[in-house]
Short mmCIF file of C-alpha atoms in Angstrom, two decimals:
data_model
loop_
_atom_site.label_atom_id
_atom_site.label_comp_id
_atom_site.label_asym_id
_atom_site.label_seq_id
_atom_site.Cartn_x
_atom_site.Cartn_y
_atom_site.Cartn_z
CA ARG A 379 -51.61 -47.09 -65.38
CA THR A 380 -53.70 -45.23 -63.64
CA ARG A 381 -57.24 -45.98 -62.21
CA ALA A 382 -59.51 -44.23 -59.68
CA GLY A 383 -61.99 -46.32 -57.62
CA GLN A 384 -64.41 -45.27 -54.50
CA GLY A 385 -65.27 -47.19 -51.42
CA SER A 386 -67.10 -46.28 -48.31
CA VAL A 387 -68.24 -47.94 -44.89
CA ALA A 388 -71.49 -46.63 -43.35
CA THR A 389 -71.69 -47.38 -39.80
CA SER A 390 -74.31 -46.58 -37.01
CA ALA A 391 -73.58 -46.16 -33.56
CA LEU A 392 -77.35 -46.55 -32.75
CA THR A 393 -78.18 -49.67 -33.96
CA GLY A 394 -76.49 -51.78 -30.75
CA ALA A 395 -78.43 -49.31 -28.49
CA VAL A 396 -81.76 -49.85 -30.04
CA ASP A 397 -81.10 -53.39 -30.25
CA THR A 398 -80.27 -53.39 -26.32
CA ARG A 399 -83.24 -51.51 -25.69
CA LEU A 400 -85.84 -53.68 -27.37
CA MET A 401 -84.34 -56.89 -25.67
CA CYS A 402 -84.77 -54.94 -22.21
CA GLN A 403 -88.66 -54.24 -23.06
CA HIS A 404 -88.99 -57.73 -24.13
CA SER A 405 -87.62 -58.91 -20.98
CA PHE A 406 -89.76 -56.96 -19.04
CA GLN A 407 -92.91 -57.75 -21.01
CA THR A 408 -92.06 -61.85 -20.24
CA SER A 409 -91.13 -61.36 -16.47
CA PRO A 410 -93.34 -63.23 -14.08
CA ALA A 411 -94.79 -60.39 -12.65
CA SER A 412 -96.62 -59.10 -15.78
CA SER A 413 -97.66 -62.91 -16.85
CA PRO A 414 -101.34 -63.58 -16.17
CA SER A 415 -100.66 -67.00 -14.34
CA ALA A 416 -98.63 -65.26 -11.74
CA THR A 417 -101.01 -62.07 -11.14
CA LYS A 418 -104.30 -63.05 -9.71
CA THR A 419 -106.62 -60.43 -8.81
CA LEU A 420 -109.41 -60.90 -6.19
CA PRO A 421 -112.16 -58.53 -5.22
CA PHE A 422 -111.97 -56.94 -2.09
CA HIS A 423 -115.21 -58.30 -0.52
CA SER A 424 -113.66 -61.62 -1.66
CA VAL A 425 -110.46 -61.00 0.19
CA MET A 426 -112.23 -59.99 3.50
CA LYS A 427 -114.52 -62.65 3.27
CA HIS A 428 -111.68 -65.32 2.95
CA ARG A 429 -109.25 -63.25 5.14
CA SER A 430 -108.80 -66.12 7.53
CA ASN A 431 -107.61 -68.48 4.64
CA PRO A 432 -103.72 -69.07 5.06
CA LEU A 433 -103.84 -69.72 0.99
CA VAL A 434 -105.08 -66.73 0.22
CA LEU A 435 -103.03 -64.66 2.44
CA LEU A 436 -99.76 -66.41 0.87
CA LEU A 437 -100.83 -65.45 -2.68
CA LEU A 438 -101.70 -61.98 -1.57
CA VAL A 439 -98.09 -61.87 -0.02
CA VAL A 440 -96.47 -63.34 -2.94
CA THR A 441 -98.28 -61.19 -5.19
CA ALA A 442 -97.11 -58.34 -3.70
CA ILE A 443 -93.58 -58.57 -3.67
CA MET A 444 -93.41 -59.98 -7.39
CA LEU A 445 -95.17 -56.46 -8.22
CA LEU A 446 -92.63 -54.62 -6.07
CA PHE A 447 -89.57 -56.52 -7.67
CA ALA A 448 -91.04 -55.92 -11.30
CA ILE A 449 -91.44 -52.21 -10.24
CA MET A 450 -87.80 -51.61 -8.96
CA HIS A 451 -86.18 -53.33 -12.00
CA THR A 452 -88.39 -51.33 -14.42
CA TYR A 453 -87.63 -48.36 -12.75
CA PRO A 454 -84.12 -48.55 -10.83
CA THR A 455 -82.92 -46.26 -8.24
CA ASP A 456 -79.55 -44.58 -7.99
CA SER A 457 -78.46 -47.29 -5.55
CA LEU A 458 -79.45 -49.93 -7.80
CA ASN A 459 -77.30 -48.39 -10.59
CA GLN A 460 -74.29 -48.16 -8.16
CA HIS A 461 -74.38 -51.85 -8.44
CA TYR A 462 -74.73 -52.61 -12.04
CA VAL A 463 -72.72 -50.13 -13.86
CA ASN A 464 -68.99 -50.81 -14.17
CA PRO A 465 -67.36 -47.45 -13.43
CA ASP A 466 -64.09 -48.74 -16.03
CA ARG A 467 -66.55 -49.67 -18.90
CA LEU A 468 -68.29 -45.91 -18.21
CA GLN A 469 -65.07 -44.40 -18.53
CA LEU A 470 -64.25 -46.35 -21.92
CA ASP A 471 -67.39 -45.22 -23.31
CA LEU A 472 -66.91 -41.73 -22.49
CA ILE A 473 -63.20 -41.37 -23.65
CA SER A 474 -64.74 -43.29 -27.18
CA GLN A 475 -67.29 -40.69 -27.22
CA ARG A 476 -65.15 -37.48 -26.58
CA GLN A 477 -64.41 -35.39 -29.84
CA ASP A 478 -61.17 -33.36 -30.02
CA PRO A 479 -62.64 -29.70 -30.16
CA LYS A 480 -59.88 -28.70 -33.44
CA PRO A 481 -60.70 -29.67 -36.62
CA VAL A 482 -58.92 -31.95 -38.54
CA SER A 483 -58.32 -30.01 -41.43
CA PRO A 484 -59.00 -26.45 -41.82
CA VAL A 485 -61.59 -27.00 -44.55
CA ARG A 486 -64.65 -29.40 -44.88
CA ASP A 487 -64.87 -29.38 -48.53
CA LEU A 488 -62.88 -32.20 -49.79
CA ALA A 489 -62.60 -30.83 -53.15
CA ASP A 490 -60.26 -27.70 -51.45
CA LEU A 491 -57.96 -30.42 -49.64
CA PRO A 492 -54.75 -30.61 -51.15
CA MET A 493 -53.59 -34.09 -52.65
CA ILE A 494 -51.32 -36.87 -51.09
CA TYR A 495 -49.35 -38.68 -53.19
CA PRO A 496 -47.55 -41.71 -51.25
CA ILE A 497 -44.83 -43.22 -53.13
CA THR A 498 -44.27 -46.66 -52.21
CA PRO A 499 -41.64 -49.13 -53.53
CA THR A 500 -42.47 -52.64 -53.42
CA TYR A 501 -41.27 -56.10 -54.54
CA GLY A 502 -42.66 -59.63 -55.23
CA ARG A 503 -42.49 -61.71 -52.17
CA SER A 504 -44.65 -64.05 -50.22
CA ALA A 505 -45.94 -61.37 -47.85
CA GLN A 506 -46.06 -58.60 -50.41
CA ILE A 507 -49.67 -58.59 -50.75
CA ALA A 508 -50.20 -59.00 -46.82
CA ASP A 509 -48.41 -55.86 -46.31
CA LEU A 510 -50.12 -53.86 -49.27
CA THR A 511 -53.61 -54.93 -48.04
CA ARG A 512 -52.88 -53.60 -44.53
CA LEU A 513 -51.62 -50.60 -46.04
CA SER A 514 -54.44 -49.93 -48.24
CA GLN A 515 -57.01 -50.56 -45.43
CA THR A 516 -55.50 -47.49 -43.86
CA LEU A 517 -55.24 -45.09 -46.88
CA MET A 518 -59.19 -45.76 -47.59
CA LEU A 519 -59.68 -43.88 -44.37
CA VAL A 520 -57.91 -40.76 -46.12
CA PRO A 521 -59.50 -38.42 -48.05
CA ASN A 522 -57.74 -36.96 -51.41
CA ILE A 523 -55.03 -39.44 -51.73
CA HIS A 524 -53.27 -40.88 -55.16
CA TRP A 525 -51.08 -43.98 -54.28
CA ILE A 526 -48.19 -44.08 -56.56
CA ILE A 527 -46.73 -48.16 -56.36
CA CYS A 528 -43.60 -48.63 -57.92
CA GLU A 529 -42.45 -52.36 -58.34
CA ASP A 530 -39.11 -53.35 -58.45
CA SER A 531 -39.60 -55.52 -61.69
CA TRP A 532 -39.50 -55.62 -65.40
CA THR A 533 -42.82 -57.51 -65.68
CA PRO A 534 -46.10 -56.94 -64.30
CA ASN A 535 -46.59 -58.99 -60.85
CA ARG A 536 -49.60 -61.48 -61.32
CA LEU A 537 -50.78 -61.01 -57.34
CA LEU A 538 -50.16 -57.40 -57.65
CA GLN A 539 -52.51 -57.20 -60.72
CA LEU A 540 -55.10 -59.21 -58.84
CA PHE A 541 -54.83 -57.01 -55.66
CA LEU A 542 -54.92 -53.93 -57.83
CA LYS A 543 -57.71 -55.17 -59.43
CA ASP A 544 -60.02 -54.82 -56.36
CA LEU A 545 -58.30 -52.01 -54.55
CA LYS A 546 -60.92 -48.91 -54.12
CA LEU A 547 -58.18 -46.43 -54.45
CA ASN A 548 -56.68 -43.87 -56.96
CA PHE A 549 -53.51 -45.56 -58.36
CA THR A 550 -50.58 -45.48 -60.63
CA LEU A 551 -48.54 -48.70 -61.15
CA ILE A 552 -45.19 -47.99 -62.34
CA LEU A 553 -42.36 -50.84 -63.09
CA THR A 554 -39.19 -49.98 -61.66
CA PRO A 555 -36.39 -52.59 -61.76
CA MET A 556 -33.19 -51.72 -60.10
CA PRO A 557 -30.17 -50.87 -62.45
CA ALA A 558 -27.93 -54.12 -62.75
CA LYS A 559 -24.90 -52.07 -61.35
CA TYR A 560 -26.69 -51.25 -58.10
CA ARG A 561 -28.15 -54.92 -57.69
CA ARG A 562 -24.46 -56.21 -57.76
CA LEU A 563 -23.46 -54.12 -54.65
CA LYS A 564 -23.31 -55.82 -51.19
CA LYS A 565 -25.11 -53.01 -49.71
CA GLN A 566 -27.72 -52.20 -52.33
CA PRO A 567 -29.64 -48.74 -52.47
CA LYS A 568 -33.12 -50.06 -52.24
CA GLY A 569 -36.44 -48.37 -53.12
CA CYS A 570 -34.21 -45.60 -55.08
CA THR A 571 -35.16 -46.37 -58.48
CA ALA A 572 -38.87 -46.48 -57.32
CA ARG A 573 -39.00 -43.11 -55.30
CA ASN A 574 -37.20 -41.34 -58.40
CA ALA A 575 -39.76 -43.05 -60.60
CA GLY A 576 -42.63 -41.12 -58.73
CA LEU A 577 -40.67 -38.10 -58.31
CA LYS A 578 -40.43 -37.98 -62.45
CA TRP A 579 -44.21 -38.90 -62.66
CA LEU A 580 -45.18 -36.03 -60.16
CA THR A 581 -42.89 -33.71 -62.05
CA ASP A 582 -43.91 -34.63 -65.77
CA SER A 583 -47.77 -34.82 -64.56
CA ASN A 584 -47.13 -31.05 -62.80
CA LYS A 585 -48.90 -32.18 -60.04
CA ASP A 586 -50.08 -30.11 -56.95
CA GLY A 587 -50.02 -31.46 -53.41
CA VAL A 588 -47.84 -33.43 -50.88
CA LEU A 589 -45.45 -36.25 -51.68
CA TYR A 590 -44.45 -38.67 -49.25
CA PHE A 591 -42.35 -41.78 -49.14
CA MET A 592 -44.03 -44.56 -47.46
CA ASP A 593 -42.61 -47.97 -47.43
CA ASP A 594 -45.22 -50.96 -47.75
CA ASP A 595 -44.51 -52.53 -44.23
CA ASN A 596 -44.46 -49.72 -41.96
CA THR A 597 -47.48 -48.76 -39.75
CA TYR A 598 -49.31 -45.70 -39.86
CA ASP A 599 -51.79 -43.91 -38.03
CA ILE A 600 -54.05 -41.85 -40.18
CA ARG A 601 -53.17 -38.64 -38.36
CA VAL A 602 -50.04 -38.54 -40.14
CA PHE A 603 -51.70 -37.71 -43.27
CA GLU A 604 -53.48 -34.69 -42.20
CA GLU A 605 -50.02 -33.74 -40.32
CA MET A 606 -48.44 -33.59 -43.64
CA ARG A 607 -51.51 -32.22 -46.16
CA TRP A 608 -50.45 -28.47 -45.46
CA THR A 609 -46.87 -28.81 -46.07
CA GLN A 610 -45.35 -25.78 -47.70
CA ARG A 611 -41.91 -26.78 -48.23
CA VAL A 612 -40.52 -29.73 -46.13
CA SER A 613 -42.26 -31.01 -43.10
CA MET A 614 -40.90 -33.37 -40.44
CA TRP A 615 -42.13 -35.77 -37.39
CA PRO A 616 -40.65 -38.54 -35.14
CA VAL A 617 -40.73 -42.20 -36.26
CA GLY A 618 -41.24 -44.86 -33.62
CA LEU A 619 -39.28 -48.19 -33.49
CA VAL A 620 -36.04 -47.15 -35.65
CA THR A 621 -32.66 -48.36 -34.70
CA GLU A 622 -31.78 -49.45 -31.31
CA LEU A 623 -32.94 -45.94 -29.87
CA ALA A 624 -36.41 -46.95 -30.49
CA VAL A 625 -37.55 -43.61 -32.39
CA SER A 626 -35.95 -41.11 -34.72
CA SER A 627 -36.87 -37.48 -34.08
CA PRO A 628 -35.53 -33.96 -34.63
CA ILE A 629 -34.45 -32.38 -31.02
CA LEU A 630 -36.58 -29.23 -30.58
CA LYS A 631 -36.55 -26.88 -27.75
CA ASN A 632 -39.22 -24.06 -27.61
CA GLY A 633 -39.82 -24.69 -31.34
CA HIS A 634 -36.14 -24.31 -32.52
CA LEU A 635 -33.93 -27.33 -33.71
CA LEU A 636 -31.08 -28.64 -31.70
CA GLY A 637 -30.24 -31.79 -33.48
CA TRP A 638 -31.20 -35.01 -34.67
CA TYR A 639 -32.10 -38.20 -32.06
CA ASP A 640 -31.24 -41.03 -34.26
CA GLY A 641 -29.08 -43.99 -34.09
CA TYR A 642 -27.38 -43.42 -37.71
CA MET A 643 -25.68 -40.15 -37.60
CA ILE A 644 -22.59 -40.53 -40.08
CA LYS A 645 -22.55 -37.17 -40.48
CA ARG A 646 -25.86 -36.56 -42.09
CA LYS A 647 -27.17 -33.27 -42.24
CA PHE A 648 -30.78 -34.29 -41.93
CA ALA A 649 -30.56 -37.56 -39.65
CA ILE A 650 -34.08 -38.27 -40.20
CA ASP A 651 -36.02 -41.69 -41.26
CA MET A 652 -37.61 -42.10 -44.62
CA ALA A 653 -41.22 -42.15 -43.09
CA GLY A 654 -40.55 -38.89 -41.03
CA PHE A 655 -40.83 -36.08 -43.61
CA ALA A 656 -43.26 -35.00 -46.58
CA THR A 657 -42.46 -32.48 -49.22
CA ASN A 658 -44.83 -30.00 -51.21
CA VAL A 659 -44.73 -31.37 -54.85
CA GLN A 660 -44.79 -27.68 -56.63
CA PHE A 661 -41.56 -26.71 -54.31
CA MET A 662 -39.83 -30.03 -55.40
CA ILE A 663 -40.74 -29.03 -59.10
CA LYS A 664 -39.89 -25.35 -58.69
CA VAL A 665 -36.31 -26.66 -57.39
CA GLY A 666 -35.60 -28.55 -60.34
CA GLY A 667 -33.35 -31.83 -60.75
CA VAL A 668 -34.75 -33.44 -57.28
CA GLU A 669 -33.49 -36.88 -57.02
CA MET A 670 -32.84 -39.57 -54.38
CA PRO A 671 -28.86 -40.91 -54.49
CA TYR A 672 -27.97 -44.38 -54.91
CA MET A 673 -26.26 -44.36 -51.74
CA HIS A 674 -26.60 -46.70 -49.02
CA GLY A 675 -27.71 -45.08 -46.00
CA LEU A 676 -27.57 -41.29 -47.11
CA GLU A 677 -31.04 -41.69 -49.59
CA GLU A 678 -32.89 -39.26 -47.23
CA ASP A 679 -30.10 -36.89 -46.16
CA GLY A 680 -29.03 -36.83 -50.19
CA TYR A 681 -32.99 -36.17 -51.31
CA LEU A 682 -33.21 -33.57 -48.47
CA ARG A 683 -29.92 -31.88 -49.67
CA ALA A 684 -30.99 -31.76 -53.08
CA LEU A 685 -34.19 -29.84 -52.15
CA LYS A 686 -31.50 -26.86 -51.21
CA ILE A 687 -33.66 -26.33 -47.72
CA GLY A 688 -32.19 -24.92 -44.43
CA TYR A 689 -33.12 -26.07 -41.07
CA GLY A 690 -35.50 -22.68 -40.97
CA ASP A 691 -37.31 -24.02 -43.99
CA ILE A 692 -38.57 -27.29 -41.91
CA GLU A 693 -41.86 -27.40 -40.60
CA PHE A 694 -42.23 -29.22 -37.64
CA LYS A 695 -45.53 -31.51 -36.98
CA ALA A 696 -46.78 -33.79 -34.54
CA ASP A 697 -47.19 -31.06 -31.88
CA GLY A 698 -43.78 -30.16 -31.77
CA CYS A 699 -42.70 -33.68 -32.68
CA THR A 700 -43.96 -34.98 -29.57
CA LYS A 701 -46.07 -37.42 -30.68
CA ILE A 702 -45.37 -40.61 -33.11
CA TYR A 703 -48.27 -41.19 -35.70
CA VAL A 704 -45.81 -43.87 -37.90
CA TRP A 705 -43.69 -46.80 -36.64
CA HIS A 706 -40.72 -48.60 -38.73
CA THR A 707 -41.97 -51.75 -38.58
CA ARG A 708 -41.41 -54.99 -40.97
CA THR A 709 -42.92 -58.06 -41.55
CA GLN A 710 -41.34 -61.18 -40.42
CA TRP A 711 -39.99 -62.70 -43.52
CA SER A 712 -42.15 -66.09 -44.71
CA SER A 713 -40.99 -68.65 -47.38
CA ARG A 714 -42.74 -69.60 -50.24
CA GLY A 715 -45.27 -72.02 -50.08
CA SER A 716 -44.94 -75.60 -50.83
CA PRO A 717 -45.32 -76.69 -54.51
CA MET A 718 -47.35 -79.74 -52.87
CA ILE A 719 -50.64 -77.95 -53.82
CA ILE A 720 -50.36 -78.64 -57.50
CA ASN A 721 -50.58 -82.68 -56.99
CA SER A 722 -53.45 -83.82 -58.81
CA HIS A 723 -55.24 -85.02 -55.88
CA TYR A 724 -56.57 -81.68 -55.36
CA ASP A 725 -57.92 -81.16 -58.70
CA GLY A 726 -60.99 -80.03 -58.86
CA THR A 727 -61.09 -78.54 -55.22
CA ASN A 728 -61.02 -74.83 -54.09
CA LEU A 729 -57.20 -75.33 -53.71
CA ARG A 730 -56.75 -74.88 -57.50
CA LYS A 731 -58.16 -71.46 -57.51
CA LEU A 732 -56.05 -70.71 -54.19
CA GLN A 733 -52.97 -71.87 -56.04
CA SER A 734 -53.35 -68.76 -58.33
CA ARG A 735 -53.03 -66.56 -55.03
CA ILE A 736 -49.72 -67.56 -53.42
CA MET A 737 -46.02 -67.77 -54.43
CA LEU A 738 -44.83 -71.06 -54.85
CA SER A 739 -41.22 -72.38 -54.14
CA SER A 740 -39.54 -74.75 -56.62
CA ARG A 741 -39.56 -78.64 -55.85
CA GLN A 742 -35.83 -78.60 -55.26
CA ASN A 743 -36.61 -75.96 -52.15
CA TRP A 744 -39.40 -78.67 -50.82
CA LYS A 745 -37.62 -80.51 -47.92
CA ILE A 746 -40.27 -82.70 -47.00
CA ASN A 747 -39.83 -86.18 -48.99
CA SER A 748 -42.10 -87.77 -51.50
CA SER A 749 -43.26 -90.83 -48.80
CA TYR A 750 -44.01 -88.10 -46.24
CA GLU A 751 -46.06 -85.95 -48.75
CA ALA A 752 -47.98 -88.98 -49.81
CA TRP A 753 -48.89 -89.80 -46.46
CA LEU A 754 -49.69 -85.78 -45.47
CA ILE A 755 -52.08 -85.62 -48.76
CA LYS A 756 -53.70 -89.02 -47.03
CA GLU A 757 -54.37 -87.39 -43.85
CA GLN A 758 -55.27 -84.12 -45.23
CA PHE A 759 -58.62 -86.28 -47.03
CA SER A 760 -59.16 -87.98 -44.03
CA ILE A 761 -62.16 -86.71 -41.89
CA HIS A 762 -61.67 -87.50 -38.34
CA ASN A 763 -64.47 -87.29 -35.82
#
């Protein structure tokens, strides 16, 4: 299933500044110095006539002070600015406004940008839609991208379909259930069926661009996609939060590969995390027969070996593998929701619609007894002041 969508967000950095300026002008116009009641103008001869009157002299002094105060705040001097300008805030503003002189991409025309094909294995769980939502918000900032979503299931996931219905991205959904013989293993080669299905779809479609194995619970800086976009064969970069070493990366010296900094070696030729490399699609197709092996812990190494590349074929990105643009994060496991929401007390409320958007556990797994459930429902419908 393939669908195209578009989405754009337009912002104006000037809006806040305009509003602030108008508020300042308004405050100046309503200052006591400019109000009719506070400014009383007297003719000169009248002032001279009543110069001995203390009340008149006091009024003149107060008026002069108020006018001076208004002028100083309307046209602040450098000495006043030193008191009102926060140096830390000024530094933050300058940093946020600074622009990188180097263009993100060699071309400006989106039609000339190589397409990126992220392949994302996923499966039904309580945090699935939350993970995919966070990931989709990142992908919406990346031009020329086609998301290949591969779900480990024999039947379409209802919640996933609702998510894709509102997705404003080009995507392809493929159902990729893991074969039973691998599902019975103690250490399952998770995601291999999904990734191989994505490779087959790209090969059969004879696509041009770059493919990237993108897990649904990782965290991605959009710069990683621009780094990989111009991959000729295979590109690599560091990945944060991998094993107890906290990072997985090629070890480089003067641009030459010396080894691999990774906590999981086991004689891997390419000891790198799944999120740390991308492949040119046409290069993969020309090699032919490239698949990810169903071998726990050796998925990345087996795939890269199948590409028949040498160390000299690798394109090192992220400023010589000195920057981290992707992190191997994991969403904390959340249990399924209580089936209490199906109670008839909630009929006719918004909960009946919310029920269709959450995953529920069975009654057998619901550990709260019926008496406590009844008390809880009663409390929920009690409005306390």
